[in-house]
Coordinates of C-alpha atoms and ligand atoms in Angstrom, one line a residue:
M1 CA 0.0 0.0 0.0
S2 CA 1.2 3.5 -0.9
R3 CA 1.0 6.5 1.4
P4 CA -2.7 7.1 1.8
V5 CA -2.8 10.9 1.1
Q6 CA -4.8 11.6 -2.0
A7 CA -6.5 14.4 -3.8
S8 CA -9.7 13.6 -5.8
I9 CA -11.0 15.9 -8.4
D10 CA -14.8 15.7 -9.1
L11 CA -15.1 16.5 -12.7
Q12 CA -18.9 16.4 -12.6
A13 CA -18.9 19.1 -9.9
L14 CA -16.6 21.2 -12.1
R15 CA -19.0 20.8 -15.0
Q16 CA -22.0 21.7 -12.8
N17 CA -20.3 24.7 -11.3
L18 CA -19.8 26.1 -14.8
N19 CA -23.5 25.6 -15.5
I20 CA -24.4 27.4 -12.3
I21 CA -22.1 30.3 -13.3
R22 CA -23.7 30.5 -16.7
R23 CA -27.1 30.8 -15.1
A24 CA -25.7 33.6 -12.9
A25 CA -24.5 35.6 -15.9
P26 CA -26.9 34.4 -18.7
Q27 CA -26.1 37.3 -21.1
S28 CA -22.4 36.9 -20.9
R29 CA -19.8 34.6 -22.4
V30 CA -17.6 32.9 -20.0
W31 CA -13.8 32.8 -19.8
S32 CA -13.1 29.8 -17.5
V33 CA -10.0 30.9 -15.6
V34 CA -7.7 28.0 -15.4
K35 CA -4.4 29.7 -14.4
A36 CA -2.1 28.1 -11.8
N37 CA -2.7 24.7 -13.3
A38 CA -6.5 25.1 -12.9
Y39 CA -6.1 26.4 -9.4
G40 CA -4.1 23.3 -8.4
H41 CA -6.7 20.9 -9.9
G42 CA -4.5 20.0 -12.9
L43 CA -5.3 21.6 -16.2
E44 CA -4.8 18.5 -18.3
R45 CA -7.2 16.4 -16.3
S46 CA -9.7 19.2 -15.8
W47 CA -10.1 21.2 -18.9
S48 CA -12.4 18.8 -20.8
A49 CA -15.0 19.0 -18.0
L50 CA -15.1 22.7 -18.9
N51 CA -15.3 22.2 -22.6
S52 CA -18.7 23.9 -22.8
T53 CA -17.0 27.1 -21.8
D54 CA -16.6 29.9 -24.3
G55 CA -12.9 30.4 -23.7
F56 CA -10.1 29.6 -21.3
A57 CA -8.1 32.3 -19.5
L58 CA -4.7 31.6 -18.1
L59 CA -1.2 33.1 -17.7
N60 CA 1.2 30.6 -19.1
L61 CA 2.1 30.1 -22.7
E62 CA 3.0 26.4 -22.3
E63 CA -0.5 25.8 -20.8
A64 CA -2.1 27.7 -23.6
I65 CA -0.3 25.6 -26.2
M66 CA -1.1 22.4 -24.4
L67 CA -4.8 23.3 -24.7
R68 CA -4.4 23.8 -28.4
E69 CA -2.6 20.6 -28.8
R70 CA -5.3 18.7 -26.9
G71 CA -7.8 20.1 -29.4
W72 CA -9.3 23.2 -27.9
K73 CA -10.3 25.4 -30.8
G74 CA -12.0 28.2 -29.0
P75 CA -10.5 31.4 -27.6
I76 CA -7.6 31.4 -25.1
L77 CA -6.9 34.6 -23.2
L78 CA -3.4 35.2 -21.7
L79 CA -4.4 37.3 -18.7
E80 CA -0.9 39.0 -18.3
G81 CA -0.4 39.1 -22.1
F82 CA 3.1 38.4 -23.5
F83 CA 6.1 39.1 -21.4
H84 CA 8.6 39.5 -24.3
A85 CA 8.1 40.6 -27.8
D86 CA 9.5 37.3 -29.2
E87 CA 6.5 35.4 -27.7
L88 CA 4.3 37.0 -30.3
A89 CA 5.2 34.4 -32.9
L90 CA 3.6 31.8 -30.7
F91 CA 0.6 34.0 -30.0
D92 CA 0.2 34.2 -33.8
K93 CA 0.8 30.5 -34.4
Y94 CA -1.6 29.3 -31.8
R95 CA -4.2 32.1 -32.2
L96 CA -4.0 33.3 -28.6
T97 CA -5.8 36.4 -27.3
T98 CA -3.4 38.8 -25.4
S99 CA -4.1 41.3 -22.7
I100 CA -2.3 44.6 -23.4
H101 CA -1.5 46.6 -20.3
S102 CA 1.7 48.5 -21.1
N103 CA 3.0 50.8 -23.9
W104 CA 5.9 48.5 -24.8
Q105 CA 3.4 45.8 -25.8
I106 CA 1.7 48.2 -28.3
K107 CA 5.1 48.8 -30.0
A108 CA 5.8 45.1 -29.9
I109 CA 2.6 44.3 -31.8
Q110 CA 3.3 47.1 -34.2
N111 CA 6.7 45.6 -35.0
A112 CA 5.7 42.0 -35.1
R113 CA 5.3 40.1 -38.3
L114 CA 2.0 38.3 -37.9
N115 CA 0.1 36.0 -40.2
A116 CA -3.3 37.2 -39.0
P117 CA -4.4 40.0 -36.6
L118 CA -4.4 39.2 -32.9
D119 CA -7.4 39.7 -30.7
V120 CA -6.5 41.9 -27.8
Y121 CA -7.8 42.8 -24.3
V122 CA -7.0 46.3 -23.4
K123 CA -6.5 46.5 -19.7
V124 CA -7.6 49.5 -17.7
N125 CA -6.4 50.1 -14.2
S126 CA -9.6 50.7 -12.3
G127 CA -8.0 51.1 -8.9
M128 CA -6.2 47.8 -8.3
N129 CA -2.9 49.4 -9.3
R130 CA -1.5 46.2 -10.6
L131 CA -1.8 46.0 -14.4
G132 CA -3.4 48.4 -16.9
F133 CA -3.5 51.8 -18.4
A134 CA -4.8 54.8 -16.4
P135 CA -8.5 55.5 -17.4
D136 CA -7.5 58.8 -19.1
R137 CA -5.1 57.0 -21.4
I138 CA -7.5 54.5 -22.7
H139 CA -8.8 56.6 -25.7
T140 CA -5.3 57.1 -27.0
V141 CA -4.3 53.5 -26.5
W142 CA -7.5 52.4 -28.1
Q143 CA -6.9 54.6 -31.2
Q144 CA -3.2 53.5 -31.4
L145 CA -4.2 49.8 -31.3
R146 CA -7.1 50.2 -33.7
A147 CA -4.8 51.6 -36.3
L148 CA -2.5 48.6 -36.3
P149 CA -3.1 45.9 -38.9
G150 CA -1.8 43.4 -36.4
V151 CA -4.8 44.0 -34.1
G152 CA -8.1 42.2 -34.6
E153 CA -11.0 42.3 -32.2
M154 CA -10.6 44.6 -29.2
T155 CA -12.2 44.2 -25.8
L156 CA -11.8 46.4 -22.7
M157 CA -10.8 44.6 -19.6
S158 CA -10.5 45.5 -16.0
H159 CA -10.1 43.6 -12.7
F160 CA -11.8 44.4 -9.4
A161 CA -9.9 44.7 -6.2
V162 CA -12.9 44.3 -3.8
A163 CA -15.8 42.7 -5.7
E164 CA -16.8 40.6 -2.7
R165 CA -18.3 43.6 -0.9
P166 CA -21.8 44.9 -1.8
D167 CA -20.4 48.4 -2.5
G168 CA -16.9 47.2 -3.5
I169 CA -17.0 47.9 -7.2
V170 CA -18.6 51.4 -7.2
D171 CA -15.3 53.2 -7.5
A172 CA -13.8 50.9 -10.1
M173 CA -17.0 51.1 -12.2
K174 CA -16.7 54.8 -12.2
R175 CA -13.2 54.6 -13.5
V176 CA -14.2 52.2 -16.2
A177 CA -17.0 54.5 -17.2
Q178 CA -14.5 57.4 -17.3
A179 CA -12.2 55.3 -19.5
T180 CA -14.9 54.2 -21.9
E181 CA -16.8 57.5 -22.3
G182 CA -17.7 57.8 -26.0
L183 CA -16.1 54.4 -26.8
E184 CA -18.1 51.6 -28.3
C185 CA -16.4 48.5 -26.9
A186 CA -17.0 45.0 -25.7
R187 CA -16.1 44.6 -22.0
S188 CA -14.9 42.0 -19.6
L189 CA -14.7 43.1 -16.0
S190 CA -16.1 40.4 -13.7
N191 CA -14.1 37.9 -11.6
S192 CA -16.0 35.3 -9.6
A193 CA -17.2 37.7 -7.0
A194 CA -18.6 40.1 -9.5
T195 CA -20.0 37.3 -11.6
M196 CA -22.0 36.0 -8.6
W197 CA -22.9 39.3 -6.9
H198 CA -22.7 42.2 -9.3
P199 CA -24.8 41.6 -12.4
E200 CA -24.3 45.3 -13.4
A201 CA -20.7 44.4 -14.2
H202 CA -21.3 41.3 -16.3
Y203 CA -21.1 42.9 -19.8
D204 CA -19.8 40.7 -22.7
W205 CA -17.5 38.2 -21.0
V206 CA -17.2 37.2 -17.3
R207 CA -14.0 35.7 -16.0
P208 CA -14.8 33.4 -13.1
G209 CA -12.0 31.4 -11.5
I210 CA -12.5 30.3 -7.9
V211 CA -16.2 29.5 -8.1
L212 CA -15.6 27.0 -10.9
Y213 CA -13.7 25.0 -8.2
G214 CA -16.5 25.4 -5.7
A215 CA -14.9 27.8 -3.2
S216 CA -15.9 31.3 -2.2
P217 CA -14.3 34.4 -3.6
S218 CA -15.0 36.1 -0.2
G219 CA -13.2 33.3 1.7
Q220 CA -16.5 32.6 3.5
W221 CA -18.3 29.4 2.5
Q222 CA -21.6 30.8 3.7
D223 CA -21.5 33.3 1.0
I224 CA -21.9 30.6 -1.7
A225 CA -23.6 27.9 0.4
N226 CA -26.9 28.4 -1.3
S227 CA -25.6 28.8 -4.8
G228 CA -25.4 25.1 -5.6
L229 CA -21.7 25.3 -6.2
K230 CA -19.9 22.2 -5.1
P231 CA -16.3 21.7 -4.0
V232 CA -14.3 20.0 -6.7
M233 CA -11.2 19.0 -4.8
T234 CA -11.1 16.6 -1.9
L235 CA -7.9 16.2 0.0
S236 CA -8.0 13.0 2.1
S237 CA -5.8 10.6 3.9
E238 CA -5.9 8.1 6.7
I239 CA -4.8 7.7 10.3
I240 CA -1.6 5.8 10.4
A241 CA -1.0 5.8 14.2
V242 CA -2.8 6.5 17.5
Q243 CA -1.3 8.0 20.6
N244 CA -2.9 8.0 24.1
L245 CA -1.9 11.2 25.9
K246 CA -1.8 11.7 29.6
P247 CA -2.7 15.1 31.0
G248 CA -0.1 17.7 30.2
E249 CA 1.6 15.9 27.4
G250 CA 2.8 17.8 24.3
V251 CA 2.2 17.0 20.6
G252 CA 4.6 17.5 17.7
Y253 CA 7.4 20.0 17.0
G254 CA 7.6 22.8 19.6
Q255 CA 4.9 21.0 21.7
R256 CA 2.5 23.8 20.8
Y257 CA -0.4 21.7 21.9
R258 CA -0.7 20.2 25.4
S259 CA -3.4 17.9 26.6
T260 CA -5.4 18.9 29.6
Q261 CA -6.7 15.5 30.3
E262 CA -6.3 12.0 29.0
Q263 CA -6.8 12.2 25.2
R264 CA -6.6 10.0 22.2
I265 CA -5.1 11.5 19.1
G266 CA -4.7 10.2 15.6
I267 CA -1.6 10.8 13.4
V268 CA -2.6 11.5 9.8
A269 CA -0.4 11.0 6.8
C270 CA -0.6 14.5 5.5
G271 CA 1.7 17.4 6.2
Y272 CA 2.9 20.7 4.8
A273 CA 4.9 19.0 2.1
D274 CA 1.5 17.8 0.7
G275 CA 0.2 21.3 0.7
Y276 CA -1.6 21.4 4.1
P277 CA -0.8 24.8 5.7
R278 CA 1.9 24.5 8.4
H279 CA 0.4 27.5 10.2
A280 CA -2.9 25.7 10.8
P281 CA -3.8 26.4 14.4
D282 CA -5.1 23.9 16.9
G283 CA -8.8 23.2 16.2
T284 CA -8.6 23.7 12.4
P285 CA -11.5 21.6 11.2
V286 CA -11.0 18.1 9.9
L287 CA -13.3 15.1 9.3
V288 CA -12.4 11.8 10.8
D289 CA -14.6 8.8 10.0
G290 CA -17.4 11.3 9.1
V291 CA -17.1 13.2 12.4
R292 CA -15.9 16.8 12.6
T293 CA -12.9 17.3 14.9
G294 CA -9.8 19.5 14.9
I295 CA -6.1 19.3 14.5
V296 CA -3.8 19.4 17.5
G297 CA -0.2 20.6 17.4
T298 CA 2.0 22.1 14.7
V299 CA 1.7 20.5 11.3
S300 CA 4.8 18.5 10.3
M301 CA 6.2 18.0 6.9
D302 CA 4.5 14.7 6.4
M303 CA 2.1 14.3 9.2
L304 CA -0.4 16.1 11.4
A305 CA -2.3 15.1 14.5
V306 CA -6.1 15.2 15.1
D307 CA -8.2 15.0 18.3
L308 CA -10.0 11.7 18.4
T309 CA -12.2 12.6 21.5
P310 CA -15.4 13.0 19.4
C311 CA -14.7 9.8 17.4
P312 CA -13.6 7.1 19.8
Q313 CA -14.3 4.4 17.1
A314 CA -11.5 5.9 14.9
G315 CA -8.2 4.1 14.7
I316 CA -5.5 3.1 12.3
G317 CA -6.8 3.1 8.7
T318 CA -9.7 5.4 9.5
S319 CA -10.3 7.8 6.6
V320 CA -9.7 11.5 7.1
E321 CA -11.0 14.4 5.0
L322 CA -8.7 17.5 5.2
W323 CA -10.9 19.5 2.9
G324 CA -13.6 18.6 0.4
K325 CA -17.3 18.1 0.4
E326 CA -17.8 18.2 4.1
I327 CA -14.9 20.2 5.4
K328 CA -15.0 23.3 3.2
I329 CA -11.6 24.5 2.0
D330 CA -12.8 28.0 2.9
D331 CA -13.2 26.9 6.5
V332 CA -9.7 25.4 6.7
A333 CA -8.3 28.5 5.0
S334 CA -10.1 31.0 7.3
A335 CA -8.9 29.1 10.4
C336 CA -5.4 29.6 8.9
G337 CA -5.8 33.2 8.0
T338 CA -5.8 32.7 4.3
V339 CA -8.2 31.9 1.5
G340 CA -9.2 28.8 -0.4
Y341 CA -7.3 30.0 -3.4
E342 CA -4.0 29.7 -1.7
L343 CA -4.6 26.2 -0.4
M344 CA -5.9 24.7 -3.6
C345 CA -3.0 26.2 -5.6
A346 CA -0.5 24.9 -3.2
L347 CA -1.5 21.2 -3.5
A348 CA 1.9 19.6 -3.7
P349 CA 3.0 17.6 -6.8
R350 CA 3.8 14.6 -4.6
V351 CA 0.1 14.1 -3.8
P352 CA -1.5 11.5 -6.1
V353 CA -4.6 12.7 -7.8
V354 CA -7.6 10.7 -8.9
T355 CA -10.5 12.0 -10.9
V356 CA -14.0 10.9 -10.2
Ligands
LIG419 C1 -7.4 35.3 -11.4 C2 -8.1 36.2 -12.3 C3 -9.5 36.1 -12.5 C4 -10.4 35.1 -11.7 O1 -10.4 35.5 -10.3 P1 -11.4 34.7 -9.3 O2 -11.4 35.5 -8.1 O3 -10.7 33.4 -9.1 O4 -12.7 34.5 -10.0 C5 -10.2 36.9 -13.3 N1 -9.5 37.9 -14.0 C6 -8.1 38.1 -13.8 C7 -7.4 39.1 -14.6 C8 -7.4 37.2 -13.0 O5 -6.1 37.4 -12.8

C-alpha cells in the first residue's frame, strides 16, 4: 500500500459549477479561468470537463499551447499578455488572445510580423494598481491599437480589487465609465465575486475562477452555500498511528499543543509537504470517520495530529478528509488566516490525484 494521502477531483462538480455560473450571468460569455494549473486541480485532467465554456483564460504560454494541442479550438486569453516581444510568434501561431497593459506591448505588436491579426484585451487600471493603463489614457491607447493591422477584435478589460463587498465595485465602475466614455467597446470586468454578486458588471465576457472550483471568492463558504456550487477538490488521507496522551503531554514540534486530560489523538499521513498549511492552528476543522474534529499541534512536513475525542471508534486506517465536500476549504483557509485560493493552488506535486 502506498502512502494514503490523495486528492480527488470531481469533474462532474466542475461541469455543474460552470452551468451554475452560466445561469448567474446568462447574457455573458464565460472565460473559465484555469491559471495556476487550474487552481491546483490540474489543467490537463480538468479542462475537458469545462469544454462547454466559451474560452479559457490563463497566464502561461505552455499551458495555452497544451490546450491547443489537446484540441481546444475556442478562444484562449493570456491574462498577463506576452512578457517579451518574441513570444508574439507563438501567439500568432496558436491564435491566442493577449491582454495589453503597457505601452511597450503596443510597440511590440506594431513591429511583429503576424500571419493574422491578434485579438487583444486592453486593460484599464480601475484602482487595483497592478496592471493596466490609467483611465484617461484609454482613448489614446485604443486609437493606437485600432490603427494597427496586427490587431483584430478589441475588448476592454479590468479587474476588481474588492468585488466581494456589496459596495466594493462602485469606484472601479466609475473609473471604467470614465475610461470608456464615448467608446463603443466590448467589456470584460467580472471575476468570480462580480459574476456571482454584481450583475451590473457582467457585460460581454465574465472571468470566473475560484467559483468553478467550488470555493468562495470572499473566503467565506456561507456566501456561496446556497448557490449550488460544489467543492471540486477533496484532500483525504488516513490515520496511520494512534497516541494516548496523559494530561499535560505535548504533541509534535515545539509542543505547541498540550493535553489537559487523557486524550486519544490520531496521526494523519498529510503534512505541509503535501500542501496542508503549516500554520494551521489547533482546532482547524478536519473530518475523521465522518465526524468533525480538529487538528492538534504544529503540522509537520509529512504528518499532522487530530483529536479523536469526538470519534472514539476511529483508529489506524480510518479515513480523514482534510478538505472537500464536508470540510470546506474556505473553513480550513479561514482558520489559517488565508483563502481557499492559496490552499488549492498549493496542493503539492507529490500528492497522487484521482479523478471521479
Ligand atoms: C485570477 C483572475 C480572475 C479570476 O479570479 P477569481 O477571483 O478566481 O474569480 C479573473 N481575472 C483576472 C485578470 C485574474 O487574474
